[in-house]
Coordinates of N, CA and C in Angstrom, one line a residue:
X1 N -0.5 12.6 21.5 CA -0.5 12.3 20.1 C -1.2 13.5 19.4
X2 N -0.5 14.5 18.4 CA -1.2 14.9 17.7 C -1.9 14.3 16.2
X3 N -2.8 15.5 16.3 CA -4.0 15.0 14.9 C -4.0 15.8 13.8
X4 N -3.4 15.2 12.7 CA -3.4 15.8 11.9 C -4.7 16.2 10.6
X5 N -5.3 17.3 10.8 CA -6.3 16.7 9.6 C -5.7 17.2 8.4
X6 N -6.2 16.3 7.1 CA -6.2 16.3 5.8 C -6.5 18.0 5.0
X7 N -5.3 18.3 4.4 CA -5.4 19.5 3.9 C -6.9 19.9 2.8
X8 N -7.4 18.9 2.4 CA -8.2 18.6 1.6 C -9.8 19.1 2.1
X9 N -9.6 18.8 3.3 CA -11.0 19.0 4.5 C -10.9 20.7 4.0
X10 N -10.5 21.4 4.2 CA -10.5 22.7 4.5 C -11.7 23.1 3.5
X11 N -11.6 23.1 1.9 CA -12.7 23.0 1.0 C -14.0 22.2 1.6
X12 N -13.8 21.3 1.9 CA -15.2 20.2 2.0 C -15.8 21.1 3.2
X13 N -14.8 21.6 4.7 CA -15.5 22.0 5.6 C -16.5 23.8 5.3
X14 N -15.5 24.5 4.3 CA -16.6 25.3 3.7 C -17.7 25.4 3.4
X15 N -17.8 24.0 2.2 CA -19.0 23.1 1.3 C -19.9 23.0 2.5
X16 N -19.5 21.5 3.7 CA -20.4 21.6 4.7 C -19.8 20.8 5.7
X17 N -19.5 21.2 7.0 CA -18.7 20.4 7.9 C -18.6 19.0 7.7
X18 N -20.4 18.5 7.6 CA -20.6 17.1 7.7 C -20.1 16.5 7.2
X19 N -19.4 17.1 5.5 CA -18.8 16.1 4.8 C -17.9 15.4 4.8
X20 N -17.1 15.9 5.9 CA -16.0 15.5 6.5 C -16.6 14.1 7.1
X21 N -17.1 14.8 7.9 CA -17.1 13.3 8.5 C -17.9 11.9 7.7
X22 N -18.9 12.0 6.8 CA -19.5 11.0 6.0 C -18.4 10.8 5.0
X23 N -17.4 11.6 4.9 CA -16.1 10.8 3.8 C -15.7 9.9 4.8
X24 N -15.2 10.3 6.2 CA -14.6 9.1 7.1 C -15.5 8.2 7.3
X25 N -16.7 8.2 7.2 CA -17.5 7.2 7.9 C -17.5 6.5 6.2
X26 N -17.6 6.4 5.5 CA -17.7 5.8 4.4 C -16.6 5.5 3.5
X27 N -15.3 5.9 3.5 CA -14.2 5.8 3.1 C -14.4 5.7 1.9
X28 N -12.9 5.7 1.6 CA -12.5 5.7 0.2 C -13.0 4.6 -0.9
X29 N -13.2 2.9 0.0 CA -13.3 2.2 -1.0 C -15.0 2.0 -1.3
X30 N -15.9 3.3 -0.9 CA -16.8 3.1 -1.6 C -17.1 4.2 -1.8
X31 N -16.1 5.3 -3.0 CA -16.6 6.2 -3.4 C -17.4 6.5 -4.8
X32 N -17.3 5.0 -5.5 CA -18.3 4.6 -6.1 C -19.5 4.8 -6.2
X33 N -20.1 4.5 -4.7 CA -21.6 4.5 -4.1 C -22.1 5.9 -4.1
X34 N -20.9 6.8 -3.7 CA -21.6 8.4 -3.7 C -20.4 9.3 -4.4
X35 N -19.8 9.1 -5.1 CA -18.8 10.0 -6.2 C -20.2 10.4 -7.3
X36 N -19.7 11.4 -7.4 CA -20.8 11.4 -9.2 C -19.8 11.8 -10.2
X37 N -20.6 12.3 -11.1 CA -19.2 11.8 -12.3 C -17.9 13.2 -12.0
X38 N -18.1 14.1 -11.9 CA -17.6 14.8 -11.8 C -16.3 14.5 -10.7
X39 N -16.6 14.6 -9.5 CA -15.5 13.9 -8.9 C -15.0 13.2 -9.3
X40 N -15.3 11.6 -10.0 CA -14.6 10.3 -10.6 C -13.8 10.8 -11.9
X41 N -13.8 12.0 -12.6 CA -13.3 12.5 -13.9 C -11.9 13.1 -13.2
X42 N -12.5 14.2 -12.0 CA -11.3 14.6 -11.3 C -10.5 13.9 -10.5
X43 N -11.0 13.1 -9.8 CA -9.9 11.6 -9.9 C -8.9 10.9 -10.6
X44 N -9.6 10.6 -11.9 CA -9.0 10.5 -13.3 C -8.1 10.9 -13.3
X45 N -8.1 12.3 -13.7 CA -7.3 13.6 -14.4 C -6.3 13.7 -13.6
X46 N -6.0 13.4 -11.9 CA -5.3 13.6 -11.2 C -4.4 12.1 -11.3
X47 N -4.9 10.9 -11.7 CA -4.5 10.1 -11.5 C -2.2 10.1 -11.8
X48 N -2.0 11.0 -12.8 CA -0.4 10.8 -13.4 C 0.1 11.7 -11.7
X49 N 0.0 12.6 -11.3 CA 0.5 13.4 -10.2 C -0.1 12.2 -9.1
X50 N -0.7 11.5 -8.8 CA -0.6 10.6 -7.4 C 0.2 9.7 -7.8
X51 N 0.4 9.0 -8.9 CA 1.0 8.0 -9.0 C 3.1 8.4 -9.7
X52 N 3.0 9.9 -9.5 CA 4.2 10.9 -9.6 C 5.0 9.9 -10.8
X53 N 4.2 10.2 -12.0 CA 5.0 10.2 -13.4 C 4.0 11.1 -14.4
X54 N 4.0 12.6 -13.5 CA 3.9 13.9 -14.2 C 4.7 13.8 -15.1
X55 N 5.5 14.0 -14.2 CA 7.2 14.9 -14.6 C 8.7 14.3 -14.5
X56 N 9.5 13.6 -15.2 CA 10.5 13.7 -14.9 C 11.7 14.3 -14.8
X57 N 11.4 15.4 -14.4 CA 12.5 16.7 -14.2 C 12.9 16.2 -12.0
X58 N 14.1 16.6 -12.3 CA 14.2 16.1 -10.8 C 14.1 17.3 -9.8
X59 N 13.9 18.6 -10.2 CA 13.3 19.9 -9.5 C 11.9 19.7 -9.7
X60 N 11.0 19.0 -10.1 CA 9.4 18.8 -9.9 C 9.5 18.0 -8.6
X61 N 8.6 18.5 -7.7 CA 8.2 17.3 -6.7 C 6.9 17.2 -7.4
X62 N 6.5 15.9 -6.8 CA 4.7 15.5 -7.4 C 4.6 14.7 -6.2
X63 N 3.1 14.9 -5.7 CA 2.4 14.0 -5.2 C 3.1 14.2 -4.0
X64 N 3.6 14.6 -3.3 CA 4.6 14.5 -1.9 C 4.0 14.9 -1.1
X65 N 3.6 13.7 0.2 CA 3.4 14.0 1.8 C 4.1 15.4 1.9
X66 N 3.1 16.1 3.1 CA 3.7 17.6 3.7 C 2.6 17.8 4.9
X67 N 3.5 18.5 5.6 CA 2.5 18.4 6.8 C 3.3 19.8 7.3
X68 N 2.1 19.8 8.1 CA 2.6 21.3 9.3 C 2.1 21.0 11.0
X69 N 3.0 21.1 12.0 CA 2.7 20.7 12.9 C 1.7 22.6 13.2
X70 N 2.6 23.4 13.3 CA 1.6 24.8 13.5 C 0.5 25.0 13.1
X71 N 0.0 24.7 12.0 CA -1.8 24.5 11.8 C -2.5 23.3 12.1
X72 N -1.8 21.7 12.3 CA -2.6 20.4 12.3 C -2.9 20.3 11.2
X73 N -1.8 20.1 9.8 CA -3.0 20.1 8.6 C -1.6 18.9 8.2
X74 N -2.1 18.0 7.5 CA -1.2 17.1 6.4 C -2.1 17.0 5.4
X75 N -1.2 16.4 3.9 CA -1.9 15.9 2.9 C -0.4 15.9 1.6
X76 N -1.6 16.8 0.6 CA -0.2 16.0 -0.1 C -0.2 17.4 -1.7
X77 N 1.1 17.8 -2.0 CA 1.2 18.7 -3.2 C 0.9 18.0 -4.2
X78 N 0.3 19.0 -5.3 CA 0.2 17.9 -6.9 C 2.1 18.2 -7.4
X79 N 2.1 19.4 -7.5 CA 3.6 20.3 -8.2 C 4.0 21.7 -7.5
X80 N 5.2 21.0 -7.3 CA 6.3 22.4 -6.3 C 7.3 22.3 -7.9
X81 N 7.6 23.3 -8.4 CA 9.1 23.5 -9.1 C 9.7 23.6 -7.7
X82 N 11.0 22.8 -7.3 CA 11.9 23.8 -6.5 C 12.5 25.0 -6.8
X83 N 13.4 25.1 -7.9 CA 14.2 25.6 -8.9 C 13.4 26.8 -9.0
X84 N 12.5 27.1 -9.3 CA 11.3 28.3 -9.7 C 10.7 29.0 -8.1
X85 N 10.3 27.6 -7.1 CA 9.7 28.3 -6.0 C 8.0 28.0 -6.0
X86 N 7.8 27.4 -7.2 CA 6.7 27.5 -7.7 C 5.6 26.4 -7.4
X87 N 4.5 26.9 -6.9 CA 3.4 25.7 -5.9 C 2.2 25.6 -7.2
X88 N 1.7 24.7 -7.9 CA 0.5 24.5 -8.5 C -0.1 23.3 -7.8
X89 N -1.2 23.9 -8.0 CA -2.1 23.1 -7.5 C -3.3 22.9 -8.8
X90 N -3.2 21.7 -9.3 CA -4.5 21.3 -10.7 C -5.6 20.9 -10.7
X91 N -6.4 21.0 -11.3 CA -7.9 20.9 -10.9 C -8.2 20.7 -12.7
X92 N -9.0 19.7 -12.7 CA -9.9 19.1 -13.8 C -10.5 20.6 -14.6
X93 N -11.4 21.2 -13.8 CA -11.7 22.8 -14.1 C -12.7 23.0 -13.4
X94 N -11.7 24.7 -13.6 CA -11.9 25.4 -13.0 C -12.5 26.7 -13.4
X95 N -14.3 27.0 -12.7 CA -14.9 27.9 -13.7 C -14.6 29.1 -12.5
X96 N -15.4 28.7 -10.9 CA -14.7 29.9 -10.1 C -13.5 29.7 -9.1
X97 N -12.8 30.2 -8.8 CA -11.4 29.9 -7.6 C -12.7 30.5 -6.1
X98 N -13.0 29.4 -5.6 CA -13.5 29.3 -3.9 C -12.2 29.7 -2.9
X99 N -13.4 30.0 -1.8 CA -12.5 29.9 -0.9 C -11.3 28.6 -0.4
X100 N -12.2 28.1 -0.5 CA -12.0 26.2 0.1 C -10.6 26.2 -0.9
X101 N -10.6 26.6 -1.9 CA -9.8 26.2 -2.9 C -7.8 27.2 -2.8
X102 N -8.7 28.3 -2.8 CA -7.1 29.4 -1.7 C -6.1 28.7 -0.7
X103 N -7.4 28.3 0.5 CA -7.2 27.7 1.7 C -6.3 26.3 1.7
X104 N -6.6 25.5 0.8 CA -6.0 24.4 0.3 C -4.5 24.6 0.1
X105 N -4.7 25.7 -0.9 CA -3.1 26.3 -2.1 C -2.6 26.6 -0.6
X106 N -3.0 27.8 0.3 CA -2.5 28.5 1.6 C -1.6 27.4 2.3
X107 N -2.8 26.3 2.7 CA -2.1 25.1 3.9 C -0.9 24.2 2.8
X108 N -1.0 24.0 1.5 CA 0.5 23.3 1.4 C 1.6 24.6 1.1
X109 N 1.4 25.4 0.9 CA 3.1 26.7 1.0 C 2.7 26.7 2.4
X110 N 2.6 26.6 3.4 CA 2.5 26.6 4.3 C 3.3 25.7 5.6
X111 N 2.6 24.2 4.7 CA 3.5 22.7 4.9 C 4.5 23.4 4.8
X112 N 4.9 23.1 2.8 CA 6.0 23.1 2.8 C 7.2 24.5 3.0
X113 N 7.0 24.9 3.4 CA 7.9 26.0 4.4 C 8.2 25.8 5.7
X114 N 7.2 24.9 6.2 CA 7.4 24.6 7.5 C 8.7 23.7 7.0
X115 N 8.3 22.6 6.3 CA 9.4 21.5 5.7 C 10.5 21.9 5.5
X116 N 10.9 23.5 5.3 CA 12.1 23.8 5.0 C 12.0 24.1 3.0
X117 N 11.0 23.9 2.7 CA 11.5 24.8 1.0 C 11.0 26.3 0.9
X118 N 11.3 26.7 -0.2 CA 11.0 28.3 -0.1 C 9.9 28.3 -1.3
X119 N 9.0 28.9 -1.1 CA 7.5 28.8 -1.9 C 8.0 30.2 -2.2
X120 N 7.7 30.9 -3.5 CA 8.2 32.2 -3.8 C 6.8 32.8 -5.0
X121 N 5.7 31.7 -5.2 CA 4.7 31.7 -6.0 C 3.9 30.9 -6.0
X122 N 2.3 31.0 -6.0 CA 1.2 29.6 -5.9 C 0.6 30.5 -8.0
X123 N 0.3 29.0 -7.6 CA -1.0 29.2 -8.8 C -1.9 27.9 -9.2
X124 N -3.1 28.1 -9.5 CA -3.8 27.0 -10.4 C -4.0 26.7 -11.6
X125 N -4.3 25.3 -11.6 CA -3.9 25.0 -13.3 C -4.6 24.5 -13.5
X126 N -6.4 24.7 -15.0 CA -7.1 24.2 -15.2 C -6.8 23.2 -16.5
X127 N -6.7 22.1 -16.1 CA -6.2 21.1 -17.5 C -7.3 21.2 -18.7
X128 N -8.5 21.2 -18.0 CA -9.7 21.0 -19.3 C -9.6 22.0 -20.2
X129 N -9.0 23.5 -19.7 CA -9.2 24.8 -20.6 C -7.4 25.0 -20.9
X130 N -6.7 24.5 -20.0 CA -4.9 24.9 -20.0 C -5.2 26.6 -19.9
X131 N -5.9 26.8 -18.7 CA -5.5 28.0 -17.8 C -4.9 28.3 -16.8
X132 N -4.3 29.0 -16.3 CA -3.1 29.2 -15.2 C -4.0 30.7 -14.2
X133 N -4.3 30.1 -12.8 CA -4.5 31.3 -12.2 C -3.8 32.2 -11.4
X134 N -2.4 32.6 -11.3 CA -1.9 32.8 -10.0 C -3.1 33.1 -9.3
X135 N -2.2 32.9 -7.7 CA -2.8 33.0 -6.6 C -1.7 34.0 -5.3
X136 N -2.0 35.2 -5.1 CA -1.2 35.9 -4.3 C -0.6 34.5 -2.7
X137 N 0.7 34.8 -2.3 CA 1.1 34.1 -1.2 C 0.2 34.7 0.0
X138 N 0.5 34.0 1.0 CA -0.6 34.3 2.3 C -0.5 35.7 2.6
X139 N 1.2 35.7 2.7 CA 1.6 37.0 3.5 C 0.9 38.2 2.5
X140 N 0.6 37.9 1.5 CA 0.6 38.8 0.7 C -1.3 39.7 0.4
X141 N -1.7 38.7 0.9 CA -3.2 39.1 1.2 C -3.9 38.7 2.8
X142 N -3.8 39.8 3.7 CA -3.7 40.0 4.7 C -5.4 39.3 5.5
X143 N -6.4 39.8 4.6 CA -7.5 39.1 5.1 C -7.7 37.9 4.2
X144 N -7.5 37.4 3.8 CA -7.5 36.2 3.0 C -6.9 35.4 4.0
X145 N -5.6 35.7 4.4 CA -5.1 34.5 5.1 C -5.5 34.7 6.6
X146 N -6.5 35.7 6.8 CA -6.9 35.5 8.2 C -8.1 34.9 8.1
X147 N -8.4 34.8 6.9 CA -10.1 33.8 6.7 C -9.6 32.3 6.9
X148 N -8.4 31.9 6.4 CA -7.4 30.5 6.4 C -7.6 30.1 7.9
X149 N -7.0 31.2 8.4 CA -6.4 31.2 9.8 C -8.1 30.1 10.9
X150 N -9.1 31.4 10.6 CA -10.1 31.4 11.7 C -11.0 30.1 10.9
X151 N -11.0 29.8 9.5 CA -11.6 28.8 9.1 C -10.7 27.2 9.7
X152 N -9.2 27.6 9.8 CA -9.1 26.0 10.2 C -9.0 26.1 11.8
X153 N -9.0 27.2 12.3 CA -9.4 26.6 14.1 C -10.9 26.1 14.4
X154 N -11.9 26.6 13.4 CA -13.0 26.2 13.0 C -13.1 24.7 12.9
X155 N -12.6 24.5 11.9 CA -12.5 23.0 11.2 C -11.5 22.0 13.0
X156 N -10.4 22.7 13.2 CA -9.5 21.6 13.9 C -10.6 21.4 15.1
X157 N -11.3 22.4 15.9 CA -12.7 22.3 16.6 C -13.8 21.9 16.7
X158 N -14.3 21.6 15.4 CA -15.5 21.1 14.8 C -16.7 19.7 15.5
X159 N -17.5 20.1 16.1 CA -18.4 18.9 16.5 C -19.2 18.8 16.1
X160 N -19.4 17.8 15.2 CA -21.0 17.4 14.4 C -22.3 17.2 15.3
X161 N -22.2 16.8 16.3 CA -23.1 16.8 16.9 C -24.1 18.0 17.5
X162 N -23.7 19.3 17.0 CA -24.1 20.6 17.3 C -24.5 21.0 15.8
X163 N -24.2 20.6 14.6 CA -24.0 21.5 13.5 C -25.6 21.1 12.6
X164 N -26.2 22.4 12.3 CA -27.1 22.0 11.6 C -26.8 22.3 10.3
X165 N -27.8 22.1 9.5 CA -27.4 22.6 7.9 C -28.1 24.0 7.7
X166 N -27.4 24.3 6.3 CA -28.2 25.8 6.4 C -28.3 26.1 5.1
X167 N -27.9 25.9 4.0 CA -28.2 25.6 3.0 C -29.0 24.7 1.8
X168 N -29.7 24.7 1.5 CA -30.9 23.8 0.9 C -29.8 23.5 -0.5
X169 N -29.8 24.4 -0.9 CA -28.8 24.2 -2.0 C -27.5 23.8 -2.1
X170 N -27.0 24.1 -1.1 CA -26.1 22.5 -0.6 C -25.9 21.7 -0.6
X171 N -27.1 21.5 0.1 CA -27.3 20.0 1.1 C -28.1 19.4 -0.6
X172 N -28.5 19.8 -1.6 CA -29.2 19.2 -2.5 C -28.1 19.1 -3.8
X173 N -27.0 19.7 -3.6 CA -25.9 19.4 -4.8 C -24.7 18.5 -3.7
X174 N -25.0 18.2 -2.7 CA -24.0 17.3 -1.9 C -23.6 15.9 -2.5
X175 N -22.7 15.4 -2.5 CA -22.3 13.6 -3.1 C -23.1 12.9 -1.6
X176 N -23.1 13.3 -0.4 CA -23.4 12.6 0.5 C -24.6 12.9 1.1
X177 N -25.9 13.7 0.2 CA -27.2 13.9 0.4 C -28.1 13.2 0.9
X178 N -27.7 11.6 0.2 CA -28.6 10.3 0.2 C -28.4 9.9 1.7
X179 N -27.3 9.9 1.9 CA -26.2 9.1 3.5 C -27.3 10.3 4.3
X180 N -26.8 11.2 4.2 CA -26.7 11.9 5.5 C -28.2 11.9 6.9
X181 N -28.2 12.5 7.6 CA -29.5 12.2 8.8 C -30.0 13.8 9.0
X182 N -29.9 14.4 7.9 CA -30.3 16.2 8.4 C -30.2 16.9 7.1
X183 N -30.3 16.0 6.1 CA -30.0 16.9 4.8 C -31.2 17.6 4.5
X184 N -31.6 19.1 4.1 CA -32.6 20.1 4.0 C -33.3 19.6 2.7
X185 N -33.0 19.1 2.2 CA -33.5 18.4 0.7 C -33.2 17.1 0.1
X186 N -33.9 16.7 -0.4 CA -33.4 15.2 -1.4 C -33.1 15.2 -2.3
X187 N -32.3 14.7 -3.3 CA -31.7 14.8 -4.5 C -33.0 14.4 -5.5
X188 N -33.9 13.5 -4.8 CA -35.0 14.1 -5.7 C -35.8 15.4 -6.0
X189 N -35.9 16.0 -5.0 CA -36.5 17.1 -5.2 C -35.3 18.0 -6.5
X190 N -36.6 18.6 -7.6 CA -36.2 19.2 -8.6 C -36.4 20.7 -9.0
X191 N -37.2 21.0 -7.9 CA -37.7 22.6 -7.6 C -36.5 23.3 -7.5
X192 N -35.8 24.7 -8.7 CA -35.5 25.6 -8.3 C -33.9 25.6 -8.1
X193 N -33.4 24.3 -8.1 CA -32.0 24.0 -8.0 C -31.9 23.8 -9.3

């Protein structure tokens, strides 16, 4: 049986391996308990692309399963144009483009090529400001996609049981600070953050 992880992890395991795992240990139906508002807005904002009545053009895909068996990644596009070639990926806003955030754009042109469509352009789209980032394709930025590469053998290898923290300021802007058993700070503390 292979394992597919969630294209989504690739950002969180940047942020901080563990998060990964306290999203599975606590799932989805109580992200209530540790969402803050920020995530619950971007939730929101995303809500017309999961429930795919973006767009009704019938060259938009929205929301669509994609997977890759050659990396172990599945999850899901917000907007492919076919017709164009063209991969966005949307975000509530966006003040800097992370790594986590490339890596994400990288693994679905990546899916969906594997899938059989032809990605010919990525970009990001900040709804709060209606900004457009392109984003170069993998092949096209040679150490960029080898950061992709060695961060998700990283991630597909990953044991929590070894990983300590290493950021204070992390671990003190984390949604799962309160949960976790090794966090360097408490969300009370107000020093300096």
């Amino acid at each position: 049986m292979e394992l597919y992880l969630k294209i989504s992890y690739l950002n969180d395991f940047i942020f901080c391996p563990l998060s990964i795992y306290y999203h599975q240990l606590y799932g989805e139906l109580s992200e209530r308990m540790y969402y803050g508002s920020a995530q619950l807005d971007g939730k929101a904002a995303h809500s017309a692309i999961d429930e795919q009545r973006y767009s009704t053009h019938k060259n938009i895909l929205q929301g669509m399963d994609i997977y890759s068996s050659e990396y172990n990644l599945c999850g899901k596009i917000d907007l492919f144009d076919t017709e164009k070639g063209l991969l966005t990926e949307r975000k509530k806003h966006i003040d800097t483009i992370y790594d986590g955030y490339i890596f994400q754009l990288y693994a679905q042109c990546l899916c969906l090529r594997e899938m059989g469509y032809t990605v010919k352009s990525m970009r990001f789209y900040s709804s709060d400001n209606n900004k457009v980032y392109p984003v170069l394709l993998p092949e096209e930025n040679a150490e960029m996609f080898e950061k992709f590469k060695s961060t998700n053998v990283a991630m597909q290898s990953f044991s929590p049981s070894n990983y300590e923290p290493q950021s204070p300021e992390k671990c003190h802007h984390c949604i799962y600070n309160d949960f976790c058993d090794r966090p360097l700070t408490s969300k009370a503390y107000c020093g300096g953050f």
